[in-house]
Amino acid sequence: MRRESACTASSLIVSSDYGTLLRNMGWHQEPDVLKNINLTNKQARKSRYGLMGPDPYTDDPHNGVGNVYYGVVETEKFNDPSTFGDQLDDWVTLSKNLAAEKDVVLKRLSKNIRIAVPTKRYIEGDKFEPMPGSKDDALASEIVMNIRAINDFISDTGEKEIKGPNGTEKKTIWSKEELDHANIDINKLKDALTTLKVTIEKSDDLSKVTGKITEIPQETINAIKSKGSNFNKIYEECLETIYSFLKIPRIHCPWEEGIGSQYIIYLGAIDVNNTDLKFKGEKSTPEAQPASDSYEVVLFSARHVARSAYDDDGNLIEVPTINFKEPCLLHSPFTVNPSVTIAVNASSTAPEGIACMGSIAEVTAELWVEEVDTEGNPTGTVKRFTEAYPNGTYTFDWYLGGLGSMSKNFLPNKKTFRSC
């Protein structure tokens, strides 16, 4: 877990070494995530919606893409011998939008994030389509997969051929009675895809409820990215409808960055302001205790999904199977610190602040930091570091040379300076 940018405290990035993630999920030795999985079983099948490609009637189950989940828990609870992660309140809310919903299922889904992760790149290299290389590209892929999930769901409301362990059989996954009970109108979902300008290939087989998606225009993706737009509202309404019914989180898409021989996979960005995460020392009221110094981000597989697990008969299991005490549980501590504003009041003995090669110049500087109020929130004003932290120390690193040379030769990943 790290900040998305050094200039902001409100966005955090969850990442993992790709090889470590595969080994932890059990996919390093067995990248086929569907081995021994019966896709005629609705509880197994629903987690594949959006991951099976553009054609919901294909025989290719896309077994090289799996689901990874992550959640956040306070370190104090994580280390508490009496806490195991089997209660909803053990977990920090990661989406206050969902937590505010009246729908009990959506409230549960506010506690964890689902990521679609390819499993075969590590083994077979570039044969497989690479993951996006940026957060913006990942969001575009995420929209595509969630639109496919809507279409996959629609296709399973009619009779279709599905390959199972005993061969292909005709089956309707979601009955009319189930849909009526949940007040789901399939025609409304189909109309929504039409409004979003999604092109779906018509089939000569009249028994098919929908067809293969042949195009999701870039203009549609861009419009959905725009919060508050009409397309965004339609898209969000569709996702709430199907994922509330399915009782699983929506799909998020990762992006990757190659560092040497390693691939770092970024599982998502957390908007702190849309969570119950607290900045270090933050107080909700002047009388309240300061917020926790530390949290743990925990990664787990589909079988561990908190409050969304089912047994083989399709019954909801109220207690999740994840256990904080598992020795191989993939987790990492982090602290949400408020952003720091640095103002450098510098003086130089060189004329007009210019220092030339071969000359001797003395440069001094003083660190200023942003003040916080009694509740631990940044105020926007700065004061001397020595006044704010009388016993604190700091070090400035100086570089004499051009900015271009500094960026090229010294900064990690050769990234240039940015003003904050």
XYZ file of C-alpha atoms in Angstrom:
420
model
C 0.000 0.000 0.000
C 1.370 3.440 -0.917
C 0.185 6.901 -1.883
C -0.765 7.390 -5.498
C 1.103 10.707 -5.490
C 3.425 12.366 -2.997
C 1.298 15.486 -3.379
C -1.942 14.024 -2.046
C -2.978 12.003 0.976
C -6.447 11.053 -0.201
C -5.592 8.337 -2.754
C -3.814 5.084 -1.898
C -2.543 2.382 -4.271
C -2.708 -1.359 -3.471
C 0.013 -3.362 -5.227
C 1.810 -6.701 -5.142
C 4.669 -8.459 -6.844
C 2.957 -10.530 -9.547
C 4.820 -13.766 -8.792
C 4.068 -13.514 -5.064
C 0.389 -12.947 -5.800
C 0.181 -16.013 -8.066
C 1.898 -18.230 -5.509
C -0.360 -16.994 -2.713
C -3.502 -17.657 -4.765
C -2.235 -21.106 -5.756
C -2.034 -20.121 -9.436
C 1.722 -20.412 -9.918
C 1.643 -24.204 -10.224
C -1.955 -24.414 -11.500
C -2.932 -21.369 -13.614
C -6.238 -22.988 -14.640
C -8.561 -21.252 -12.163
C -11.523 -23.352 -13.327
C -10.024 -26.772 -12.720
C -12.658 -28.886 -10.923
C -15.149 -25.979 -11.140
C -18.662 -26.758 -12.407
C -19.862 -23.791 -14.474
C -23.419 -25.110 -14.572
C -23.536 -24.258 -10.858
C -24.916 -20.723 -10.566
C -22.774 -19.811 -7.559
C -19.580 -20.754 -9.398
C -20.718 -19.316 -12.712
C -21.698 -15.844 -11.507
C -18.111 -14.932 -10.550
C -17.136 -15.567 -14.201
C -19.471 -12.911 -15.602
C -17.389 -10.336 -17.448
C -14.317 -12.575 -17.530
C -15.427 -14.902 -20.354
C -14.841 -12.546 -23.260
C -17.357 -10.776 -25.508
C -19.440 -13.850 -26.434
C -21.644 -15.221 -23.618
C -22.416 -18.322 -25.698
C -18.828 -19.419 -26.338
C -17.370 -22.718 -25.120
C -14.167 -20.910 -24.043
C -14.442 -20.226 -20.284
C -11.260 -18.076 -20.242
C -9.730 -20.159 -17.464
C -6.602 -17.975 -17.291
C -8.326 -15.113 -15.457
C -9.131 -15.343 -11.756
C -10.665 -13.228 -9.017
C -8.558 -11.652 -6.269
C -10.092 -9.695 -3.406
C -8.686 -7.260 -0.873
C -9.986 -5.662 2.293
C -8.616 -3.490 5.081
C -8.623 -4.072 8.843
C -7.191 -2.074 11.738
C -3.855 -3.551 12.847
C -5.076 -3.670 16.443
C -7.970 -5.910 15.397
C -5.747 -7.929 13.052
C -3.397 -8.781 15.941
C -6.178 -9.333 18.480
C -6.218 -13.070 19.388
C -10.008 -12.955 19.705
C -10.590 -11.431 16.232
C -10.526 -13.659 13.150
C -12.166 -11.565 10.425
C -15.413 -13.502 10.620
C -17.528 -10.473 11.513
C -18.550 -7.708 9.136
C -17.442 -5.035 11.607
C -13.913 -6.465 11.622
C -13.428 -4.848 8.215
C -13.093 -1.189 7.274
C -15.694 0.179 4.844
C -13.997 0.855 1.482
C -17.012 2.338 -0.286
C -19.221 4.653 1.753
C -21.468 4.978 -1.311
C -22.448 1.313 -0.958
C -22.496 1.401 2.846
C -25.114 4.158 2.691
C -27.454 2.008 0.598
C -30.538 0.477 2.227
C -29.771 -2.782 0.425
C -28.165 -5.104 3.001
C -26.195 -6.927 0.308
C -24.656 -3.715 -1.015
C -23.650 -2.798 2.534
C -21.766 -6.097 2.771
C -20.087 -5.517 -0.572
C -18.709 -2.188 0.702
C -16.105 -4.122 2.683
C -14.003 -5.649 -0.091
C -12.814 -5.037 -3.649
C -12.704 -7.655 -6.448
C -9.925 -7.634 -9.058
C -9.772 -9.702 -12.268
C -6.185 -10.969 -12.555
C -4.672 -12.986 -15.454
C -2.866 -16.102 -14.232
C -0.850 -17.261 -17.245
C 1.342 -14.300 -18.148
C 3.954 -15.395 -15.632
C 4.234 -18.800 -17.275
C 3.680 -18.157 -20.965
C 4.807 -14.555 -21.306
C 3.556 -12.281 -24.060
C 1.318 -14.893 -25.660
C -1.467 -13.437 -23.520
C -2.905 -9.972 -23.833
C -0.912 -7.705 -21.495
C -2.487 -5.956 -18.571
C -3.083 -2.198 -18.891
C -0.055 -0.023 -18.257
C -1.839 2.799 -16.423
C -4.719 3.424 -14.029
C -6.716 5.195 -16.743
C -6.334 2.275 -19.168
C -7.313 -0.096 -16.349
C -10.519 1.877 -15.768
C -11.376 1.543 -19.468
C -10.833 -2.242 -19.319
C -12.900 -2.383 -16.134
C -15.841 -0.709 -17.872
C -15.596 -3.173 -20.770
C -15.592 -6.181 -18.421
C -18.532 -4.920 -16.366
C -20.585 -4.272 -19.515
C -19.751 -7.819 -20.628
C -20.866 -9.012 -17.173
C -24.272 -7.390 -17.711
C -24.596 -9.162 -21.073
C -23.391 -12.487 -19.609
C -26.014 -12.217 -16.882
C -28.746 -11.462 -19.426
C -27.735 -14.517 -21.486
C -28.103 -16.793 -18.462
C -31.747 -15.786 -17.947
C -32.669 -17.913 -20.969
C -31.989 -21.545 -21.796
C -28.516 -22.076 -23.238
C -25.924 -24.782 -23.753
C -23.301 -24.844 -20.990
C -20.343 -27.195 -20.801
C -20.270 -29.034 -17.474
C -18.278 -31.913 -15.969
C -20.574 -34.429 -17.692
C -20.608 -32.734 -21.079
C -22.774 -29.999 -22.555
C -26.265 -29.520 -21.184
C -29.087 -27.067 -21.779
C -29.836 -25.008 -18.718
C -31.391 -21.744 -17.543
C -29.230 -20.363 -14.735
C -31.608 -17.688 -13.406
C -35.307 -18.531 -13.418
C -38.131 -16.070 -14.049
C -39.285 -16.603 -10.462
C -35.884 -15.555 -9.095
C -35.800 -12.472 -11.319
C -39.357 -11.472 -10.433
C -38.633 -11.921 -6.728
C -35.649 -9.562 -7.068
C -37.704 -7.158 -9.201
C -35.242 -7.412 -12.107
C -36.469 -6.427 -15.577
C -34.228 -8.024 -18.215
C -35.677 -5.830 -20.975
C -34.655 -2.764 -18.970
C -31.079 -4.050 -18.809
C -31.088 -4.725 -22.559
C -32.439 -1.230 -23.237
C -29.672 0.207 -21.061
C -27.003 -1.490 -23.194
C -28.669 -0.065 -26.294
C -28.655 3.419 -24.760
C -24.960 2.979 -23.967
C -24.454 2.293 -27.705
C -23.145 -1.227 -27.105
C -23.300 -3.196 -30.365
C -24.595 -6.748 -29.898
C -24.610 -9.248 -32.751
C -28.065 -10.633 -33.456
C -28.356 -14.400 -33.638
C -30.540 -16.461 -35.954
C -31.240 -18.646 -32.932
C -34.365 -17.041 -31.454
C -33.885 -18.928 -28.182
C -30.861 -16.757 -27.378
C -31.799 -13.832 -25.135
C -28.854 -11.733 -26.319
C -25.732 -12.119 -28.461
C -22.023 -11.440 -28.803
C -20.777 -7.911 -28.032
C -18.957 -6.673 -31.124
C -18.257 -3.078 -30.063
C -18.199 -0.842 -27.004
C -17.406 2.599 -28.467
C -14.611 4.665 -26.974
C -17.060 7.548 -26.624
C -19.205 5.327 -24.387
C -16.212 4.457 -22.208
C -15.218 8.126 -21.946
C -18.778 9.141 -21.038
C -19.013 6.463 -18.333
C -15.730 7.709 -16.857
C -17.334 11.124 -16.409
C -18.950 11.022 -12.957
C -22.504 12.339 -12.984
C -22.996 11.977 -16.736
C -26.135 10.265 -18.027
C -24.103 7.300 -19.317
C -22.356 6.998 -15.944
C -25.701 6.940 -14.099
C -27.130 4.261 -16.418
C -23.971 2.163 -16.067
C -23.949 2.450 -12.258
C -27.654 1.577 -11.988
C -27.117 -1.569 -14.071
C -24.158 -2.664 -11.950
C -26.028 -2.115 -8.692
C -28.936 -4.148 -10.062
C -26.960 -7.212 -11.112
C -24.280 -7.274 -8.405
C -26.810 -6.786 -5.618
C -28.699 -9.775 -7.048
C -25.521 -11.836 -7.510
C -24.161 -10.815 -4.079
C -20.615 -10.277 -5.343
C -18.521 -7.102 -5.780
C -18.217 -5.545 -9.210
C -15.129 -6.170 -11.342
C -12.092 -3.923 -11.037
C -9.136 -4.169 -13.396
C -5.445 -4.031 -12.395
C -2.553 -2.399 -14.191
C 1.116 -3.339 -14.169
C 4.571 -1.868 -14.188
C 7.759 -3.734 -15.023
C 10.663 -3.089 -12.648
C 13.729 -5.030 -13.754
C 12.788 -8.701 -13.981
C 9.776 -8.196 -11.694
C 6.242 -7.205 -12.562
C 4.403 -5.117 -10.000
C 0.646 -5.416 -10.319
C -1.450 -2.521 -9.054
C -4.757 -3.848 -7.777
C -6.531 -0.548 -7.356
C -6.664 2.982 -6.023
C -8.528 3.706 -2.792
C -10.149 7.105 -2.362
C -9.651 7.665 1.371
C -12.490 10.194 1.435
C -14.924 7.462 0.300
C -13.842 5.060 3.052
C -13.858 4.818 6.835
C -10.058 5.005 6.858
C -8.767 7.722 9.172
C -5.632 9.815 8.873
C -3.100 9.162 11.629
C -4.145 11.054 14.759
C -7.436 12.198 13.230
C -10.336 12.817 15.634
C -14.006 12.727 14.691
C -14.737 15.027 17.646
C -12.462 16.928 20.068
C -13.310 14.365 22.778
C -12.687 11.304 20.600
C -9.582 9.143 20.768
C -7.053 9.724 17.951
C -7.452 7.386 14.979
C -5.465 4.170 14.690
C -1.829 4.488 13.669
C -1.921 1.455 11.421
C -4.046 -0.737 9.157
C -3.491 -4.013 7.345
C -4.463 -4.528 3.720
C -5.358 -8.209 3.242
C -5.471 -10.070 -0.093
C -7.558 -13.214 -0.460
C -9.200 -15.466 -3.018
C -12.820 -16.034 -4.029
C -13.373 -18.698 -1.393
C -12.566 -16.135 1.289
C -14.974 -13.387 0.277
C -16.336 -11.874 3.472
C -20.102 -12.228 3.853
C -20.543 -13.303 0.237
C -19.690 -17.004 0.382
C -22.043 -19.864 -0.477
C -22.033 -23.559 0.198
C -22.459 -26.179 -2.552
C -26.243 -25.964 -2.263
C -26.293 -22.215 -2.863
C -27.047 -21.225 0.728
C -25.511 -18.001 2.019
C -22.796 -18.640 4.600
C -23.048 -15.830 7.148
C -19.517 -16.380 8.493
C -16.675 -15.925 5.950
C -13.882 -18.471 5.839
C -10.959 -16.036 5.958
C -8.817 -16.273 9.087
C -6.413 -13.520 10.147
C -4.294 -16.169 11.846
C -3.515 -18.103 8.630
C 0.310 -18.238 8.367
C 0.278 -17.779 4.575
C -2.249 -14.926 4.508
C -0.968 -12.161 2.227
C -1.142 -8.870 4.126
C 0.815 -5.664 4.595
C 0.694 -2.871 7.209
C 0.217 0.781 6.278
C -0.551 4.133 7.899
C -2.655 6.909 6.370
C -0.641 10.047 7.065
C -1.950 13.532 6.224
C -0.174 15.164 3.288
C 2.810 17.380 4.106
C 3.261 20.819 2.576
C 6.905 21.824 2.390
C 7.834 25.481 2.006
C 11.562 26.097 1.586
C 12.731 29.563 2.583
C 16.174 29.474 1.009
C 18.937 32.028 0.898
C 22.196 31.984 -1.053
C 25.456 33.944 -0.956
C 25.602 33.767 -4.750
C 24.514 36.962 -6.601
C 20.829 36.804 -7.607
C 20.669 33.189 -6.455
C 22.921 31.979 -9.273
C 25.787 29.605 -8.484
C 28.342 28.901 -11.195
C 30.653 25.936 -11.555
C 33.952 26.620 -9.851
C 32.476 29.151 -7.424
C 31.783 28.683 -3.727
C 28.233 29.299 -2.536
C 26.438 28.730 0.750
C 22.814 27.615 0.616
C 20.569 27.427 3.685
C 16.951 26.339 3.967
C 14.270 25.873 6.601
C 11.462 23.324 6.540
C 7.885 24.441 7.129
C 4.984 22.032 7.630
C 1.218 22.315 7.410
C -0.669 22.841 10.652
C -3.481 20.527 11.720
C -6.534 21.344 13.804
C -7.551 19.677 17.068
C -9.136 16.844 15.094
C -5.957 16.134 13.149
C -7.139 17.624 9.849
C -4.833 19.847 7.713
C -5.694 23.556 8.017
C -3.970 24.903 4.906
C -1.525 27.124 6.837
C 2.150 26.340 7.419
C 4.541 26.917 10.310
C 8.209 26.241 11.036
C 9.044 22.571 11.514
C 10.992 23.434 14.666
C 7.863 25.043 16.126
C 5.572 22.179 15.186
C 8.004 19.444 16.252
C 10.514 20.863 18.797
C 12.239 17.489 19.184
C 12.068 16.521 15.505
C 14.899 16.431 12.969
C 15.080 16.462 9.178
C 17.651 16.405 6.392
C 17.656 18.209 3.045
C 19.398 16.599 0.069
C 20.825 19.081 -2.434
C 21.837 18.565 -6.024
C 23.871 21.092 -7.996
C 23.094 20.851 -11.689
C 20.372 21.160 -14.294
C 16.880 19.807 -13.683
C 17.100 17.680 -16.833
C 20.302 16.025 -15.653
C 18.841 15.428 -12.204
C 15.726 13.804 -13.633
C 17.712 11.670 -16.049
C 20.431 10.382 -13.744
C 19.163 10.417 -10.198
C 15.386 10.136 -9.858
C 13.812 6.648 -9.550
C 12.409 5.383 -12.847
C 13.780 8.597 -14.436
C 10.640 10.533 -13.571
C 10.871 14.317 -13.570
C 10.085 16.628 -10.687
C 6.524 17.811 -10.256
C 5.465 20.790 -8.201
C 3.037 19.919 -5.411
